[in-house]
Amino acid sequence: MKSKRNQKRSSQKAGRQGRVRADLQMLRRTGVVMILCGIVAFIPVAGMLTNLMIFHHDEYAQRALNNQTRTTTVTASRGSIYDRNMNVLAESASVENVFLDPKELHDNKEDLNLIANTLAGILELEPAWIKEQAEDTTMRYKVLARKQPPNVTDQIRAFIKENKIIGIHMEPDSKRVYPNGPLASHVLGFTNSSNQGAEGLEAYYNRILEGTEGKVITTKGNYETEMPYSYEKYYEASDGNSLVLTVDNTVQYYLDKNLTAAVEKYDVQNGAFGIVMDVNTGAVLAMTTLGNYDPNNYLEISDPRMTQELEKLRRSYMVFPQSSENYITGEAVYEEALIEARLAQWRNRVVSDGYEPGSTFKIVTMAAAIEEGTTTLNDNFYCAGQEIFYGRSDPLHCWKHEGHGAQNTSQALQNSCNLALAHIGLKLGGDRFYEYYKAFGLLEPTGVGLPGEASGYFFPESLITDPNADGYDAAVIATSFGQTFTITPLQLVRAISCVVNGGKLMQPYIVGEVLDANGEVVEKREPKMTRQVISKETSDIMREMILSVVEEGTAKNAKIAGYSIGGKTGTAEKTGKVDENGQYVDDKIVSFVGIAPMDNPQYIVLVALDTPSNATGIYISGGVMAAPTVRGVFEDILPYLGVPRDLTGVDMSGVEVEMPNLIGLTKDEAEQALKEVSLTAEIVGEGSQITGQIPIAGGKLPGNSEIIIYMGEDIPSDMVEVPDFSGMTIAEANNAAANAGLYILVRGADYDSGYVTATEQNITPGKQVVRGTTVRVGFTDHSARD
């Protein structure tokens, strides 16, 4: 019995233990499931936390910082740009940005109508817009106007002080200023509203000029409010470096002056361009493209004719309702034309535009032929006005239709004979022509350091170097006198400089030094020779030939008494150009490249006039138009640059001398003083001393002139009228001047000929002037038709 009870108890105990084990197992399973569910549930959270705290930590940290801090930019002072004499060409002026703090205005119960109306008058804004900004109390910083000059901000400060206003603020900024306005604008370029260089040197050297902005970081609360416990950190701005150019302000002015006068005189339709460069170093002293624009107001169109056309376009759509198709279409056309006009006026044609150089290129052809020995000074040519060449379907015409007749090599260049140059080019051969074209740097940009530099267009090597290629002869012939290919004006100037400087191809440059913020030189540019292209012996020969073009050839209008000027004229047709009706035009670019002094070449000047008008009645050619323009540039810059004038053996009637002070001298003393300046005198009266003179002391007049001295007699005090010398020969002009009691100084062609007539004078005809005044009269040889 007892045994059975024990068995029953054991059985009950085992059952209880089994149930406990089952319960424990269930609990364990439930725990595992719950843990697994917890893990599964936490995975997205962990992933999100990992994403936020690890992968996007920097982003959200920056967002938090931005929400808690305000960053104010401290503008770096942009470096200045100077000419080679340290005259300022571009600098940054201190200006201020005007802004409102709407919350301050609201908290201080300021009169928003008074503020809006007053600031609108000062800043030339709409009062309603200003009031709208002032009422936006969700912001603490509402800019009204940027880059305001002191004369504007001073008015605002006076208004704030007078009315005790809290909530109008000004912060410092800088604005680019160009003190000389349009002068050298295509070289300098301009900066945009963000003070970033957008054109010219400002763009090319932007990273050097701009420096590094600084900043001030402070804490802020909601709606830009200040935090109870503020934090501030200041990062100092680093000012930009400055540029010292090779450009000379005065030389630039003289180039602009003479080009502007030529554009007006010859009614040039498509502007003009020019450059002055040191032939020995490649340093650019002046570079211009007309019409210039003012970089202080670079969005304004400077060309009056273009301004009229744009205004006509604008008015054409303004008559329609603003939402109409005609208005929308017309406005789009106007905006596109405006953009094109701005881009065109900003374009630096000296480096960015290729053009056909015409006969100026004959210098390069001749130099290559002389260097290779395929042409010598003893060669002879005959020009009948036209000639049939193998490979050309039409006869080749010379610019002188009746022909030049028999001529030697030097005379062929003097006469700018197309037929002779064609023979010289063919004898040189296309393969050697191509090699010299390449050696003179005409297949590559010059590397002058200006944006947008082009390299022109030339025939494919496979055509110009293969005598069996279709079109070979025609290509070589056309190239020999500068047609049917394009180069930039700077490439041409570089090549011709090489011809006259001993054969060294120099790399042009326009930035001479870079200065740090303390004015210390951190970079200095030295002249760099790219390669030797021709020998010094060939260069010496070419200098004599180029000089003879001015002394005896088509460039006589470039002569200046006392200076040895050499050069080459050019008249190139703008092939392939069509008008608005799709018809080919007969437009021409007339040009002249001049070098001085030819006994020791220092400076080269290129001037090109794009499409002079037939309406002037003046024959369109480089010799008639461009050569006198370069003469004017040289007359201005050579004395300024200190180039000595050699008057040995020179006819002094073409040289301007200064009238000495003769008052109180005896007759013998006066004659000696006059002899020293190449003047003679007519004596009026019989006194012992000179009591008067015409012209007065310090006046300018031609050498070899006869002046009038008075010895006790009264001096005439009447005014005389300046004659109109237009169309007169030199002899006729001298007679007219003498009859009027005036002197004339002959400029340009200085020989009497039916082809040489007066084309300009510096004093307007009909003007009343003092007796004895000198009138500068320019004479042009109209036979110089290339």
PDB file of N, CA and C in Angstrom, residues 635-664:
ATOM      1  N   GLU A 635      53.753 110.521 -84.560  1.00  0.00           N
ATOM      2  CA  GLU A 635      54.042 111.919 -84.229  1.00  0.00           C
ATOM      3  C   GLU A 635      53.785 112.210 -82.753  1.00  0.00           C
ATOM      4  N   ASP A 636      52.801 111.517 -82.197  1.00  0.00           N
ATOM      5  CA  ASP A 636      52.472 111.716 -80.784  1.00  0.00           C
ATOM      6  C   ASP A 636      53.369 110.915 -79.850  1.00  0.00           C
ATOM      7  N   ILE A 637      53.600 109.630 -80.174  1.00  0.00           N
ATOM      8  CA  ILE A 637      54.251 108.765 -79.179  1.00  0.00           C
ATOM      9  C   ILE A 637      55.775 108.789 -79.232  1.00  0.00           C
ATOM     10  N   LEU A 638      56.382 109.028 -80.396  1.00  0.00           N
ATOM     11  CA  LEU A 638      57.837 108.960 -80.462  1.00  0.00           C
ATOM     12  C   LEU A 638      58.510 110.019 -79.595  1.00  0.00           C
ATOM     13  N   PRO A 639      58.094 111.294 -79.650  1.00  0.00           N
ATOM     14  CA  PRO A 639      58.691 112.262 -78.711  1.00  0.00           C
ATOM     15  C   PRO A 639      58.414 111.899 -77.257  1.00  0.00           C
ATOM     16  N   TYR A 640      57.197 111.435 -76.977  1.00  0.00           N
ATOM     17  CA  TYR A 640      56.843 111.067 -75.602  1.00  0.00           C
ATOM     18  C   TYR A 640      57.715 109.926 -75.096  1.00  0.00           C
ATOM     19  N   LEU A 641      58.002 108.934 -75.956  1.00  0.00           N
ATOM     20  CA  LEU A 641      58.795 107.772 -75.560  1.00  0.00           C
ATOM     21  C   LEU A 641      60.296 108.046 -75.604  1.00  0.00           C
ATOM     22  N   GLY A 642      60.666 109.274 -75.940  1.00  0.00           N
ATOM     23  CA  GLY A 642      62.072 109.662 -75.899  1.00  0.00           C
ATOM     24  C   GLY A 642      62.892 109.196 -77.077  1.00  0.00           C
ATOM     25  N   VAL A 643      62.240 108.892 -78.198  1.00  0.00           N
ATOM     26  CA  VAL A 643      62.982 108.493 -79.396  1.00  0.00           C
ATOM     27  C   VAL A 643      63.563 109.745 -80.036  1.00  0.00           C
ATOM     28  N   PRO A 644      64.905 109.837 -80.151  1.00  0.00           N
ATOM     29  CA  PRO A 644      65.525 111.067 -80.660  1.00  0.00           C
ATOM     30  C   PRO A 644      65.189 111.317 -82.129  1.00  0.00           C
ATOM     31  N   ARG A 645      65.090 112.575 -82.452  1.00  0.00           N
ATOM     32  CA  ARG A 645      64.781 112.987 -83.821  1.00  0.00           C
ATOM     33  C   ARG A 645      66.067 113.463 -84.493  1.00  0.00           C
ATOM     34  N   ASP A 646      66.423 112.882 -85.603  1.00  0.00           N
ATOM     35  CA  ASP A 646      67.651 113.228 -86.321  1.00  0.00           C
ATOM     36  C   ASP A 646      67.297 114.174 -87.467  1.00  0.00           C
ATOM     37  N   LEU A 647      67.664 115.441 -87.296  1.00  0.00           N
ATOM     38  CA  LEU A 647      67.318 116.451 -88.303  1.00  0.00           C
ATOM     39  C   LEU A 647      68.463 116.740 -89.264  1.00  0.00           C
ATOM     40  N   THR A 648      69.499 115.890 -89.229  1.00  0.00           N
ATOM     41  CA  THR A 648      70.634 116.079 -90.127  1.00  0.00           C
ATOM     42  C   THR A 648      70.186 115.927 -91.580  1.00  0.00           C
ATOM     43  N   GLY A 649      70.413 116.967 -92.356  1.00  0.00           N
ATOM     44  CA  GLY A 649      70.071 116.923 -93.772  1.00  0.00           C
ATOM     45  C   GLY A 649      68.583 116.976 -94.059  1.00  0.00           C
ATOM     46  N   VAL A 650      67.746 117.247 -93.056  1.00  0.00           N
ATOM     47  CA  VAL A 650      66.301 117.268 -93.234  1.00  0.00           C
ATOM     48  C   VAL A 650      65.842 118.655 -93.679  1.00  0.00           C
ATOM     49  N   ASP A 651      64.886 118.679 -94.598  1.00  0.00           N
ATOM     50  CA  ASP A 651      64.273 119.939 -95.001  1.00  0.00           C
ATOM     51  C   ASP A 651      63.456 120.462 -93.820  1.00  0.00           C
ATOM     52  N   MET A 652      63.928 121.540 -93.204  1.00  0.00           N
ATOM     53  CA  MET A 652      63.315 122.021 -91.969  1.00  0.00           C
ATOM     54  C   MET A 652      61.923 122.607 -92.171  1.00  0.00           C
ATOM     55  N   SER A 653      61.512 122.803 -93.410  1.00  0.00           N
ATOM     56  CA  SER A 653      60.166 123.331 -93.632  1.00  0.00           C
ATOM     57  C   SER A 653      59.095 122.345 -93.191  1.00  0.00           C
ATOM     58  N   GLY A 654      59.480 121.084 -93.006  1.00  0.00           N
ATOM     59  CA  GLY A 654      58.530 120.099 -92.523  1.00  0.00           C
ATOM     60  C   GLY A 654      58.673 119.831 -91.034  1.00  0.00           C
ATOM     61  N   VAL A 655      59.485 120.644 -90.340  1.00  0.00           N
ATOM     62  CA  VAL A 655      59.732 120.445 -88.907  1.00  0.00           C
ATOM     63  C   VAL A 655      59.193 121.635 -88.135  1.00  0.00           C
ATOM     64  N   GLU A 656      58.460 121.370 -87.086  1.00  0.00           N
ATOM     65  CA  GLU A 656      57.906 122.431 -86.252  1.00  0.00           C
ATOM     66  C   GLU A 656      58.974 122.920 -85.276  1.00  0.00           C
ATOM     67  N   VAL A 657      59.220 124.233 -85.282  1.00  0.00           N
ATOM     68  CA  VAL A 657      60.200 124.826 -84.366  1.00  0.00           C
ATOM     69  C   VAL A 657      59.494 125.849 -83.478  1.00  0.00           C
ATOM     70  N   GLU A 658      60.170 126.237 -82.423  1.00  0.00           N
ATOM     71  CA  GLU A 658      59.589 127.194 -81.478  1.00  0.00           C
ATOM     72  C   GLU A 658      60.177 128.574 -81.687  1.00  0.00           C
ATOM     73  N   MET A 659      59.306 129.544 -81.754  1.00  0.00           N
ATOM     74  CA  MET A 659      59.711 130.935 -81.967  1.00  0.00           C
ATOM     75  C   MET A 659      60.407 131.464 -80.710  1.00  0.00           C
ATOM     76  N   PRO A 660      61.662 131.955 -80.857  1.00  0.00           N
ATOM     77  CA  PRO A 660      62.355 132.508 -79.686  1.00  0.00           C
ATOM     78  C   PRO A 660      61.835 133.902 -79.327  1.00  0.00           C
ATOM     79  N   ASN A 661      62.164 134.357 -78.124  1.00  0.00           N
ATOM     80  CA  ASN A 661      61.803 135.706 -77.668  1.00  0.00           C
ATOM     81  C   ASN A 661      62.890 136.675 -78.137  1.00  0.00           C
ATOM     82  N   LEU A 662      62.510 137.564 -79.029  1.00  0.00           N
ATOM     83  CA  LEU A 662      63.481 138.487 -79.623  1.00  0.00           C
ATOM     84  C   LEU A 662      63.377 139.901 -79.068  1.00  0.00           C
ATOM     85  N   ILE A 663      62.410 140.187 -78.244  1.00  0.00           N
ATOM     86  CA  ILE A 663      62.179 141.543 -77.744  1.00  0.00           C
ATOM     87  C   ILE A 663      63.411 142.040 -76.989  1.00  0.00           C
ATOM     88  N   GLY A 664      63.857 143.216 -77.374  1.00  0.00           N
ATOM     89  CA  GLY A 664      65.011 143.842 -76.715  1.00  0.00           C
ATOM     90  C   GLY A 664      66.331 143.518 -77.360  1.00  0.00           C
TER      91      GLY A 664
END
